[in-house]
Tab-separated table of C-alpha atoms and ligand atoms in Angstrom:
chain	number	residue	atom	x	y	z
N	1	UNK	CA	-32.466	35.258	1.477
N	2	UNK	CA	-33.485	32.774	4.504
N	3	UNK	CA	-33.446	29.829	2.199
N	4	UNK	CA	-29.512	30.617	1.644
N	5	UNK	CA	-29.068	31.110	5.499
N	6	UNK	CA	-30.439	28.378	6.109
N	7	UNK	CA	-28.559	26.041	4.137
N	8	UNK	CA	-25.286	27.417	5.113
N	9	UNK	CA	-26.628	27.149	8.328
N	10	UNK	CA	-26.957	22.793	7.738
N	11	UNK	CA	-23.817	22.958	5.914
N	12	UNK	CA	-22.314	24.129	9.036
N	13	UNK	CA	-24.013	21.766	11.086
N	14	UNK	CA	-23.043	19.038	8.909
N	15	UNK	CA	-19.699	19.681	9.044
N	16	UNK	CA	-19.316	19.791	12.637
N	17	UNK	CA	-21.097	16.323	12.676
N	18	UNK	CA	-18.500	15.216	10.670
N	19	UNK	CA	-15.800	16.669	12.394
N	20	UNK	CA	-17.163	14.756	15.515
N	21	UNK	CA	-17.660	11.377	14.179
N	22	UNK	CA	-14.116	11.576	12.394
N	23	UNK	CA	-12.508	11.751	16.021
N	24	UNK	CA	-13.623	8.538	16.765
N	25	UNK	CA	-12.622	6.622	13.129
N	26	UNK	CA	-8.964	6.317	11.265
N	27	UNK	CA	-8.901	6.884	7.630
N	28	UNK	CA	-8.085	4.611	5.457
N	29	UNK	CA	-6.768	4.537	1.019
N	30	UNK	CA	-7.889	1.483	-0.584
N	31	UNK	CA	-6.018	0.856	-4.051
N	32	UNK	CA	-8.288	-0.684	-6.310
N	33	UNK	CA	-7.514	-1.133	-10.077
N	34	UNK	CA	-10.085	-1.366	-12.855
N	35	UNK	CA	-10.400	-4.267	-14.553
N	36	UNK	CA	-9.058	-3.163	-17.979
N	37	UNK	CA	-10.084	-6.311	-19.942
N	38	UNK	CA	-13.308	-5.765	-19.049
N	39	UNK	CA	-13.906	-1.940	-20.471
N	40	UNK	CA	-15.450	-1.799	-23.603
N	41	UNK	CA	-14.071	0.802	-26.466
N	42	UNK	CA	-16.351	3.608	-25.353
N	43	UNK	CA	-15.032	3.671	-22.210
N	44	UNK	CA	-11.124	3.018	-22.809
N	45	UNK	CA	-11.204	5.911	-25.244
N	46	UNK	CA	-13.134	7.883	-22.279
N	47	UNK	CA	-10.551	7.107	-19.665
N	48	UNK	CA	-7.534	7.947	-22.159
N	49	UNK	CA	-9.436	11.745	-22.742
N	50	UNK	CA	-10.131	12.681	-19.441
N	51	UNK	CA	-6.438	12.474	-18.195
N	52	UNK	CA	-5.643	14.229	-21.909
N	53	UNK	CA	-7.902	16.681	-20.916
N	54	UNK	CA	-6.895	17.157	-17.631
N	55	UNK	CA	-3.462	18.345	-18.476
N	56	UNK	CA	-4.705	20.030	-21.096
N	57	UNK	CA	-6.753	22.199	-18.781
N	58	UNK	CA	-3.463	22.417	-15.887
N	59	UNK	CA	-1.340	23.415	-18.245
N	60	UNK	CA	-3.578	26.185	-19.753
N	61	UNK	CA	-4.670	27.743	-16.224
N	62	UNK	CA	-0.854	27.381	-14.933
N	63	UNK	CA	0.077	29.132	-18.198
N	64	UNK	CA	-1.636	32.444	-17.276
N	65	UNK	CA	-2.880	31.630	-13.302
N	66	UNK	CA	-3.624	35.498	-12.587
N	67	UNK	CA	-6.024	35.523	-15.577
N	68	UNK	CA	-7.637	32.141	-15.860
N	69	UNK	CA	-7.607	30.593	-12.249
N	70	UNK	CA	-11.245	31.689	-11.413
N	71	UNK	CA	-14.572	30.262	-11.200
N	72	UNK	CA	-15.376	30.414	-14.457
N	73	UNK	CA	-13.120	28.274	-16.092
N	74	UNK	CA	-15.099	25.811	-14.258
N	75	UNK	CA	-17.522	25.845	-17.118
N	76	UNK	CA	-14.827	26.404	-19.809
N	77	UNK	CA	-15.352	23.971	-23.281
N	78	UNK	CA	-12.336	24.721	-25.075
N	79	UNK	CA	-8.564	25.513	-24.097
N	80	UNK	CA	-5.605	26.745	-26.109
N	81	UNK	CA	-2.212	24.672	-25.898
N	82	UNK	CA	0.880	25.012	-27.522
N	83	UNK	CA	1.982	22.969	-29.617
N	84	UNK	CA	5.359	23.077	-31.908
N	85	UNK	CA	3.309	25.133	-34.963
N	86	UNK	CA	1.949	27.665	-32.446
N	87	UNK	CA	-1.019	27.088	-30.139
N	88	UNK	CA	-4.028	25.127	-30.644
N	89	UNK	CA	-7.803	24.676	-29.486
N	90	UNK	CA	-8.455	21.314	-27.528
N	91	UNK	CA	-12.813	20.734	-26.294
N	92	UNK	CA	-13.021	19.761	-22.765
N	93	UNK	CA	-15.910	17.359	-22.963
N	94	UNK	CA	-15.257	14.362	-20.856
N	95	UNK	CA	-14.339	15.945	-17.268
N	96	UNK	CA	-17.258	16.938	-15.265
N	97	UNK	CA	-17.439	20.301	-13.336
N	98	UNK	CA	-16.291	18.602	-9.787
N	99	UNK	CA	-13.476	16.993	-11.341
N	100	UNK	CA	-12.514	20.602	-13.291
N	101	UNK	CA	-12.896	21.895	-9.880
N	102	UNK	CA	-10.641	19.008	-7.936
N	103	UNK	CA	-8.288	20.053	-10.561
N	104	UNK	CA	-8.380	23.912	-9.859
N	105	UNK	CA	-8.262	23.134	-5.829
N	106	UNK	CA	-5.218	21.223	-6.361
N	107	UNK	CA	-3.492	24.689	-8.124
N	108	UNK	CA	-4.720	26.882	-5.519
N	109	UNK	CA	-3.181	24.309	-2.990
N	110	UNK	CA	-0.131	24.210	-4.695
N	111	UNK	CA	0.095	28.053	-4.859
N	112	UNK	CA	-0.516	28.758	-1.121
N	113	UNK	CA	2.061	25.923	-0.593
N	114	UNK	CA	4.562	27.788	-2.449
N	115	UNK	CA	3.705	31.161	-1.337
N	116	UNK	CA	4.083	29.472	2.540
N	117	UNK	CA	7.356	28.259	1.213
N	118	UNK	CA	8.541	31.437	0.284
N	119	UNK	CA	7.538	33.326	3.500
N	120	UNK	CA	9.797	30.790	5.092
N	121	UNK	CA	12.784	31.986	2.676
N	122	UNK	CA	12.980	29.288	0.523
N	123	UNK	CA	13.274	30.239	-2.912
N	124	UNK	CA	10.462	28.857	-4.774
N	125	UNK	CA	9.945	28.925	-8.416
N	126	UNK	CA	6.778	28.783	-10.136
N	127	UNK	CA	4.661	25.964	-10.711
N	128	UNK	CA	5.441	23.728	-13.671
N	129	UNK	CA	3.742	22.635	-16.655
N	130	UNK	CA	3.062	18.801	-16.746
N	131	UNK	CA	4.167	16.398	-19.659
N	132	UNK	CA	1.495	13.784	-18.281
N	133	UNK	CA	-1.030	14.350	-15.427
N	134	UNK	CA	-1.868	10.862	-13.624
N	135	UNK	CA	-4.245	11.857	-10.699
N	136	UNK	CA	-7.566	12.859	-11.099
N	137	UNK	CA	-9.357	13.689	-7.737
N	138	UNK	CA	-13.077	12.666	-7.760
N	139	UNK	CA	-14.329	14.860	-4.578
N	140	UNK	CA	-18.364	14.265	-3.657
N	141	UNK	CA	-19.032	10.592	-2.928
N	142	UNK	CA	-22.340	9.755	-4.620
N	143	UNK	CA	-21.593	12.480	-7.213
N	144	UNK	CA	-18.194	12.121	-8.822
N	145	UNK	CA	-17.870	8.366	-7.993
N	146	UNK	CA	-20.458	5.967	-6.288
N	147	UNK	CA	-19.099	2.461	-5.368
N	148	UNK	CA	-21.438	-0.354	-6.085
N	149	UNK	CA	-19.671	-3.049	-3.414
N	150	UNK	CA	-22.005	-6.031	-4.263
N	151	UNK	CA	-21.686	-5.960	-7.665
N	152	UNK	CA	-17.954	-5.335	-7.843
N	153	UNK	CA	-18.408	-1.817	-9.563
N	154	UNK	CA	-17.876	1.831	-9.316
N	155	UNK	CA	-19.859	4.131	-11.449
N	156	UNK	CA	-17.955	7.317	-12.443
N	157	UNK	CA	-19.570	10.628	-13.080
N	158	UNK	CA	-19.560	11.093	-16.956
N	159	UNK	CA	-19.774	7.189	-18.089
N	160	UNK	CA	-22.996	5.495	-19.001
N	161	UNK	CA	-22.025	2.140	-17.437
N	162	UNK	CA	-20.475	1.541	-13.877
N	163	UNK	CA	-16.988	-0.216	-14.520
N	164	UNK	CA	-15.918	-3.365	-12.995
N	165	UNK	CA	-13.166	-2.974	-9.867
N	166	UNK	CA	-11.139	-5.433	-8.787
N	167	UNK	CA	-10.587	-5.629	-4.643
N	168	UNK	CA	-13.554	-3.905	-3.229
N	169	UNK	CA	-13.915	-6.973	-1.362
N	170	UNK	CA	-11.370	-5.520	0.620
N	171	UNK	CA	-13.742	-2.578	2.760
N	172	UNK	CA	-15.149	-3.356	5.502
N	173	UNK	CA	-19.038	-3.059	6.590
N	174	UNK	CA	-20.022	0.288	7.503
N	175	UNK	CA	-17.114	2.371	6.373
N	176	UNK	CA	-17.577	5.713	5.244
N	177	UNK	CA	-16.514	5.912	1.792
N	178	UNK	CA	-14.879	10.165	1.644
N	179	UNK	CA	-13.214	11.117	-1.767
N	180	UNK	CA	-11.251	8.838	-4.355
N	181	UNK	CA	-8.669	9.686	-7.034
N	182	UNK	CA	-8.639	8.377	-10.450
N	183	UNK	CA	-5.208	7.544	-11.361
N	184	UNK	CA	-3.160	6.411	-14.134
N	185	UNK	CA	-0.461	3.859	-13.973
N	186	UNK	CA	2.091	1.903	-16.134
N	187	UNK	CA	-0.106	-0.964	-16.556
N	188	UNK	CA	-3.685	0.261	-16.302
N	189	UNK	CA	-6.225	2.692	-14.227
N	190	UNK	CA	-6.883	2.704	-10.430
N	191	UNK	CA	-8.777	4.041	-8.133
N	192	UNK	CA	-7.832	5.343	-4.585
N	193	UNK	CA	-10.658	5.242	-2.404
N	194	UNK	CA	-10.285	7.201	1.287
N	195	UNK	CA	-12.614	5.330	3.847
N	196	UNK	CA	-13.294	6.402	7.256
N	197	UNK	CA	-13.545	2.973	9.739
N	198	UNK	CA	-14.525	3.409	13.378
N	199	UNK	CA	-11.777	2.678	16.063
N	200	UNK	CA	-13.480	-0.062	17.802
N	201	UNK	CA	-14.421	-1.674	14.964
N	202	UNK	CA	-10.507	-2.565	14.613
N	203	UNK	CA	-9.543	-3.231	18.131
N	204	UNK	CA	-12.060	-6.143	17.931
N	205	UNK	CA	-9.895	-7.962	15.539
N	206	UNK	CA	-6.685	-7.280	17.919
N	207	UNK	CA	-5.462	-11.061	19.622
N	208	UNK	CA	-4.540	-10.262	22.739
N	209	UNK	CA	-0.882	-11.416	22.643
N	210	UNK	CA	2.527	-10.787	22.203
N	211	UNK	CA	4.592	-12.401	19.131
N	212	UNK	CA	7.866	-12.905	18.396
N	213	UNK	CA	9.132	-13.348	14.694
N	214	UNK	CA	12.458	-14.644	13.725
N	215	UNK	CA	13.311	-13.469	10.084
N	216	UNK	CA	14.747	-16.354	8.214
N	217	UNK	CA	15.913	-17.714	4.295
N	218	UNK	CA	14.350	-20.809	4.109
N	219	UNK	CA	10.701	-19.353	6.200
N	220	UNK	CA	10.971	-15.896	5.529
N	221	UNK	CA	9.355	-15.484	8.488
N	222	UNK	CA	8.584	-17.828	11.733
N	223	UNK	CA	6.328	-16.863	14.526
N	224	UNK	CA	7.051	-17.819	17.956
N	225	UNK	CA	2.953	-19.608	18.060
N	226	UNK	CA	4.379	-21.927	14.635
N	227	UNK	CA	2.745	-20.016	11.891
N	228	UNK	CA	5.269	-20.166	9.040
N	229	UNK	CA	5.346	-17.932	6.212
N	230	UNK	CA	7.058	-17.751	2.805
N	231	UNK	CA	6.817	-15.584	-0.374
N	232	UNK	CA	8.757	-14.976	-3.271
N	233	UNK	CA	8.462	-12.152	-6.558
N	234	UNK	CA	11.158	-12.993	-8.222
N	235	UNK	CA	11.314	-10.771	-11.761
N	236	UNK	CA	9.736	-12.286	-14.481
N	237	UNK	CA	10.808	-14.014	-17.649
N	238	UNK	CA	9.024	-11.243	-19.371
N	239	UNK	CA	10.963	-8.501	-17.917
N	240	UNK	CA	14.122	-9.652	-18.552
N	241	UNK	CA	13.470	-10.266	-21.873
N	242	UNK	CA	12.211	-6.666	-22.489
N	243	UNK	CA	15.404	-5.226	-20.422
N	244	UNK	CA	17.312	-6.805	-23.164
N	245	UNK	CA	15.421	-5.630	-25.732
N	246	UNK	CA	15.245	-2.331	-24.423
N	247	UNK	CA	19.132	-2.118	-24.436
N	248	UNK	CA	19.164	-3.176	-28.152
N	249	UNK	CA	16.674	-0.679	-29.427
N	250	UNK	CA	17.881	3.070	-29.953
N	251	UNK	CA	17.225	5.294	-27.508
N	252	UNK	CA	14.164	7.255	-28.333
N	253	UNK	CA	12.612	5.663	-31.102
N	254	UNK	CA	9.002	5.203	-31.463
N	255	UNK	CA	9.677	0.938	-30.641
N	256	UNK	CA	12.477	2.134	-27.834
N	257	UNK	CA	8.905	3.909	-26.352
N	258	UNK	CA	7.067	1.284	-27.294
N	259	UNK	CA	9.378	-1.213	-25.586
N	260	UNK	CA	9.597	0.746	-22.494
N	261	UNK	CA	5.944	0.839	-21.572
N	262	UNK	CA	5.496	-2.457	-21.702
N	263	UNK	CA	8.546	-2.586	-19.718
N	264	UNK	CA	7.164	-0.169	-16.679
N	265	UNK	CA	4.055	-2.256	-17.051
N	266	UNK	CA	5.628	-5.572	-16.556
N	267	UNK	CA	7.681	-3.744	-13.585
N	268	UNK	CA	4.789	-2.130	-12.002
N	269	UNK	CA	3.150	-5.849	-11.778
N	270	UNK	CA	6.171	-7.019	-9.902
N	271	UNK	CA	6.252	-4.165	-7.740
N	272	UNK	CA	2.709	-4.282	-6.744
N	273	UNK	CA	2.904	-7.883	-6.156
N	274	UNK	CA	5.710	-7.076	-3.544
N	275	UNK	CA	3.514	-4.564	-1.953
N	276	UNK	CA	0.599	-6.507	-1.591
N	277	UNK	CA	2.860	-9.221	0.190
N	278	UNK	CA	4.531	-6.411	2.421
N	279	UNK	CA	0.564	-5.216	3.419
N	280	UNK	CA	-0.967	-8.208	3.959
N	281	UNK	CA	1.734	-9.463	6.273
N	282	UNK	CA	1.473	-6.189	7.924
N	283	UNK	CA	-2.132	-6.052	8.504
N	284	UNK	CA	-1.609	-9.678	10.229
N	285	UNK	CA	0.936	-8.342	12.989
N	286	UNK	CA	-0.914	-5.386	13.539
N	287	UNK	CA	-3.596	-7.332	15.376
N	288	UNK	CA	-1.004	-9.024	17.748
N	289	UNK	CA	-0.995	-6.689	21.467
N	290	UNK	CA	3.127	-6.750	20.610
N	291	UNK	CA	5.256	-7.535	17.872
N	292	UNK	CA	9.164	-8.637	19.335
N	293	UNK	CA	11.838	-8.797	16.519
N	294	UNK	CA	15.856	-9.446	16.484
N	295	UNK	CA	16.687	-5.634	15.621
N	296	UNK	CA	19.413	-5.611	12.571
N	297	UNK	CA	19.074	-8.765	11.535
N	298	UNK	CA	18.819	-8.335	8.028
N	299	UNK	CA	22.218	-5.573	7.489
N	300	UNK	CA	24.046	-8.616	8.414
N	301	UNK	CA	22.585	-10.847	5.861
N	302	UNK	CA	22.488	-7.671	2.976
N	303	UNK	CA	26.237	-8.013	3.294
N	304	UNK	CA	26.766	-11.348	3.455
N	305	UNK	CA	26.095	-14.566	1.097
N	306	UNK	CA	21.962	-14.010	1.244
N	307	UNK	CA	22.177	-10.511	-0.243
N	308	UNK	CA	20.395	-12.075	-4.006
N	309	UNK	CA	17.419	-14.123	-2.172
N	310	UNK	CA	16.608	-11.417	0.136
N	311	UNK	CA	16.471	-8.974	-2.351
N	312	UNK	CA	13.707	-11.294	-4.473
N	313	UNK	CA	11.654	-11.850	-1.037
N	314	UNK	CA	12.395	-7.868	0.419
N	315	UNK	CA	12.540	-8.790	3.925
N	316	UNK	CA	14.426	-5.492	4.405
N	317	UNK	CA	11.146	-3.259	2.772
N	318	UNK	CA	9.053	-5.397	5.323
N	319	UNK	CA	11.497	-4.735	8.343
N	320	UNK	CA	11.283	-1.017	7.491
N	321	UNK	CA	7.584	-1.126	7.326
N	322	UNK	CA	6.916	-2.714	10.798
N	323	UNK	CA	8.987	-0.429	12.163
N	324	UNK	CA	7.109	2.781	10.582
N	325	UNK	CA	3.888	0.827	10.859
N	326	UNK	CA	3.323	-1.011	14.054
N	327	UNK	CA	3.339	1.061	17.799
N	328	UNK	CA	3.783	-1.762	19.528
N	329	UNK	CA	7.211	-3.120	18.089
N	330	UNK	CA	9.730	-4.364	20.389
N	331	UNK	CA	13.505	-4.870	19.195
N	332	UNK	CA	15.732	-7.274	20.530
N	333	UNK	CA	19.702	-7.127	20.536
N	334	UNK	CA	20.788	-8.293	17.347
N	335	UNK	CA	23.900	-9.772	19.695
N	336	UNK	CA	21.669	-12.305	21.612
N	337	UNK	CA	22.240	-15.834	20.583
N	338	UNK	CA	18.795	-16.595	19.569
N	339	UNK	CA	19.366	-19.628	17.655
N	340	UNK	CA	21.659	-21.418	20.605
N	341	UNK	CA	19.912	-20.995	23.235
N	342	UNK	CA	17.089	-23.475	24.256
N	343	UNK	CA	13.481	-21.846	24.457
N	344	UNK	CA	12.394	-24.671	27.427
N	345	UNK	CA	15.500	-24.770	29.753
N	346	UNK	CA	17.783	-22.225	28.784
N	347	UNK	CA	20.668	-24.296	27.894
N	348	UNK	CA	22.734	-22.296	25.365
N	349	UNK	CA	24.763	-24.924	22.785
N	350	UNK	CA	28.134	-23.990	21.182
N	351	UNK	CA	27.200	-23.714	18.153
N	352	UNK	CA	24.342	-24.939	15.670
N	353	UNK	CA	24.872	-25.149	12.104
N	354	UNK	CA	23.041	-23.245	9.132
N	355	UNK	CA	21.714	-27.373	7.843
N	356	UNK	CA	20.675	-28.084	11.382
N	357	UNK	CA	16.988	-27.541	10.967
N	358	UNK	CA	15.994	-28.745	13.988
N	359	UNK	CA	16.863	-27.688	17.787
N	360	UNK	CA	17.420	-30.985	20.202
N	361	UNK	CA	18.724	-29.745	23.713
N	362	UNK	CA	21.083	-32.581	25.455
N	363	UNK	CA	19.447	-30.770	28.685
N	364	UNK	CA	15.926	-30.809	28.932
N	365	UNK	CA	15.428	-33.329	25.673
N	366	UNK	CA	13.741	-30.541	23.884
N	367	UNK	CA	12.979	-31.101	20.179
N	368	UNK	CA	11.821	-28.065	18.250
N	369	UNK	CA	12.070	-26.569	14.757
N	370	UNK	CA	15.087	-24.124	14.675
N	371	UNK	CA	13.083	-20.889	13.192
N	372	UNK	CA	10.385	-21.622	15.899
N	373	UNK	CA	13.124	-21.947	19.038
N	374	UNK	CA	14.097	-18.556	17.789
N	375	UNK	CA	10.830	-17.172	17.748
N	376	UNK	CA	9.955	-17.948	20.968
N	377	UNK	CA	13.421	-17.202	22.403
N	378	UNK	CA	13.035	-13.523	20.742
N	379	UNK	CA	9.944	-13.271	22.372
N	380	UNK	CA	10.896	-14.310	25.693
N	381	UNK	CA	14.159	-11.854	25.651
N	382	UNK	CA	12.268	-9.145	24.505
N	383	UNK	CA	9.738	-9.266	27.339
N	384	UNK	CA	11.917	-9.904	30.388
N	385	UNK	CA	14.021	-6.630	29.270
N	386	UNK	CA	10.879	-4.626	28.590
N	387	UNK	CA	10.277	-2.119	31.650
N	388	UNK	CA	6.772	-1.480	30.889
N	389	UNK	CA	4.890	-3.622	33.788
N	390	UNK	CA	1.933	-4.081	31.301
N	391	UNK	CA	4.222	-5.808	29.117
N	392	UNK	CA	6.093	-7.369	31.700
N	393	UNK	CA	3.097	-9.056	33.141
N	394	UNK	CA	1.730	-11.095	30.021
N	395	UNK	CA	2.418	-15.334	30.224
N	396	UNK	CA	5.520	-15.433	28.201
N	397	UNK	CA	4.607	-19.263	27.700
N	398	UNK	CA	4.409	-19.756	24.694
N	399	UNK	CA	0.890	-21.407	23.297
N	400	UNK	CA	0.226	-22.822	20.252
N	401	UNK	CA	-1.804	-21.054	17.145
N	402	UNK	CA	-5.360	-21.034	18.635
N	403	UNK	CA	-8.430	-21.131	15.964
N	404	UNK	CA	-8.666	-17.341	15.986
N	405	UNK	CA	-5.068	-16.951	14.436
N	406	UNK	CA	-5.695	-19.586	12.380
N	407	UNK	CA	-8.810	-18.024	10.961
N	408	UNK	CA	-7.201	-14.119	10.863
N	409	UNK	CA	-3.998	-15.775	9.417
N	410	UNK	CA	-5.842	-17.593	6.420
N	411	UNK	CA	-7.831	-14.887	5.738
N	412	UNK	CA	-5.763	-12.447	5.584
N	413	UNK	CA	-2.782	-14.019	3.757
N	414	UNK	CA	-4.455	-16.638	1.737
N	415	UNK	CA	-5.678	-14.666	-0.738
N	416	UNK	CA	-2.584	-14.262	-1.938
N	417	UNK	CA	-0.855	-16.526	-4.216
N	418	UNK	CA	2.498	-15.730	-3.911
N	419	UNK	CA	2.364	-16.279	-0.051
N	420	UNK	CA	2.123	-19.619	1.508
N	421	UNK	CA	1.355	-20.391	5.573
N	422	UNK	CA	1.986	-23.265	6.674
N	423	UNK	CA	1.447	-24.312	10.514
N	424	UNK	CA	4.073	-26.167	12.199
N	425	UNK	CA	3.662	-28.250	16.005
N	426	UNK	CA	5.597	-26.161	18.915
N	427	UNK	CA	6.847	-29.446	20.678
N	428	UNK	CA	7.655	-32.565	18.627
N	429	UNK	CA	8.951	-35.998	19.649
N	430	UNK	CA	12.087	-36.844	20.416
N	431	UNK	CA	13.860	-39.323	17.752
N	432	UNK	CA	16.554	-41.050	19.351
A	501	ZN	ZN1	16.553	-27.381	26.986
């Protein structure tokens, strides 16, 4: 009797630890896909089962929850599905108790849910049967899942061999590793791990300065300190072919399925590709102390002549992002003439064409790259309007990329191929 006490006494106490430590981290959801090439036979046929058997074992407790949602069906071999000739007996071999159990939390979740739901007076139905379950949770680090970072590997609970992972490069020292979620995509397996990192690990990485970006067609994007970036998707030879195929084929047939996976495969690449780009430049402005952009810039463009190219580089999904991502961002009237005006003296010009890439002021002499006179003038605006004395009181001049960026910049961005940095000089000579 003690012995029990006791140890629900430490789980307590462990909990509350927890609970403490957590206040003092953010949490984290690494996407990390398994390297399907590399899995042998034993263990493709093992990852196709368990999400088989996983809606197998849904759709058997959401067929009769008042009966079958209990603790014993934890330990359940077989289930009965229905099939078109009646119902049929399928083994549950491959998923372990914890996942059976992540499985059966997820109903009761999505029962209280509904029952809340209903309180409220919303009509609620029941929940549904699924045609293809995708998610897997994996809940006790070290038991479901353990990640082996050095040698690139995770080992899941119920295969022999840990399986090669592509990305765990990606976590940083010390981070506690919580729960993960086996999932199933269009073109292959990943898995979501939730890491806890401690706050001040992050704010180390933060540069102490304010940026200003000017969002552009030929440099997607131009920071006021000369970093220049570019990146392009643009949809594959491969996916237009299969869109074309896909339109010949009849609809339904076993090569119109056929077809069409390896058509949301294809697309999923692109898409993820996108995303990555949209992170990574993300993850680079989030160390800046403020981010300063020309607000609706990009409507104007959607409309206008640039509506293709922007569409291949999704300047708008990264606009959207900073804005739901970053505290710190600081818009700028989309009515100031950024591009006229000159960044040293002030001197507006009349006008300055599209093909002018390069900003000489008659003024001061001033000769500057057009995306970076933007940049800075974005950033100067921005921070003479801001009423925030903090803000107000940083050097607005207007330095060049210092090692650190350079360093945080390459590191962060160059892993990717589709982007490409390039560093260009704030101040260059005058050629008269
Ligand atoms: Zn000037």
């Amino acid at each position: 009797m003690t012995t029990t006490l006791d140890k629900k006494q430490k789980i307590k106490e462990s909990l509350k630890k927890t609970k403490e430590k957590r206040k003092n981290q953010i949490a984290k959801v690494y996407q990390l896909k398994t390297s399907y090439t590399n899995l042998n036979k034993e263990q493709k046929q093992w990852f196709e089962r368990i999400f088989l058997e996983a809606k197998w074992l849904y759709n058997y407790v959401v067929a009769d929850i008042q009966n079958r949602l209990n603790p014993q069906i934890e330990k359940t071999k077989q289930v009965e599905i229905k099939t078109p000739n009646g119902t049929e007996t399928r083994e549950i071999k491959c998923l372990s108790s914890q996942m059976r159990q992540g499985i059966l939390d997820r109903i009761k979740k999505n029962l209280s849910d509904l029952s809340k739901a209903k309180q409220k007076g919303i009509k609620v139905g029941k929940l549904k049967f699924k045609t293809d379950y995708r998610n897997i949770p994996l809940k006790q680090n070290n038991i479901t899942f353990k990640v082996l970072k050095e040698k690139n590997r995770i080992k899941l609970q119920g295969l022999k061999k840990p399986i090669r992972i592509l990305g765990l490069h990606q976590l940083p020292e010390n981070c506690d590793i919580a729960k993960a979620e086996l999932i199933k995509k269009p073109d292959g397996y990943y898995i979501y791990l939730t890491c806890y990192i401690d706050k001040n690990q992050i704010k180390q990485e933060k540069i102490n300065k304010p940026i200003g970006i000017d969002f552009g067609i030929k440099h997607q994007l131009t920071l006021s300190n000369g970093i220049k970036i570019n990146y392009s998707v643009e949809e594959t030879k491969r996916i237009k072919k299969l869109q074309k195929k896909l339109s010949r084929q009849q609809k339904g047939s076993r090569n119109y399925q056929k077809t069409k996976q390896k058509f949301q495969k294809e697309h999923q690449k692109i898409y993820n590709r996108r995303k990555d780009i949209k992170n990574k430049i993300l993850a680079l402005l989030k160390r800046y102390e403020y981010v300063l952009i020309q607000d609706e810039q990009i409507k104007q463009w959607h409309s206008g002549l640039f509506g293709k190219q922007i569409q291949n580089t999704g300047i708008g999904g990264i606009i959207s992002r900073l804005k739901q991502n970053l505290e710190t961002l600081i818009p700028v009237d989309r009515y100031e003439a950024t591009t006229k005006l000159c960044s040293q003296c002030e001197n507006k010009k009349e006008d300055i064409k599209l093909s002018e890439r390069t900003y000489k002021c008659n003024i001061c002499g001033l000769v500057i790259d057009r995306d970076i006179n933007s940049a800075i003038n974005i950033l100067k605006i921005g921070l003479q309007k801001e009423e925030r004395t903090t803000i107000k009181n940083l050097p607005t001049d207007c330095g060049e990329v210092t090692p650190v960026e350079r360093t945080a910049t390459a590191r962060i961005l160059g892993s990717n191929p589709y982007i490409r940095i390039s560093y260009a000089s704030l101040k260059q000579e005058a050629t008269y």
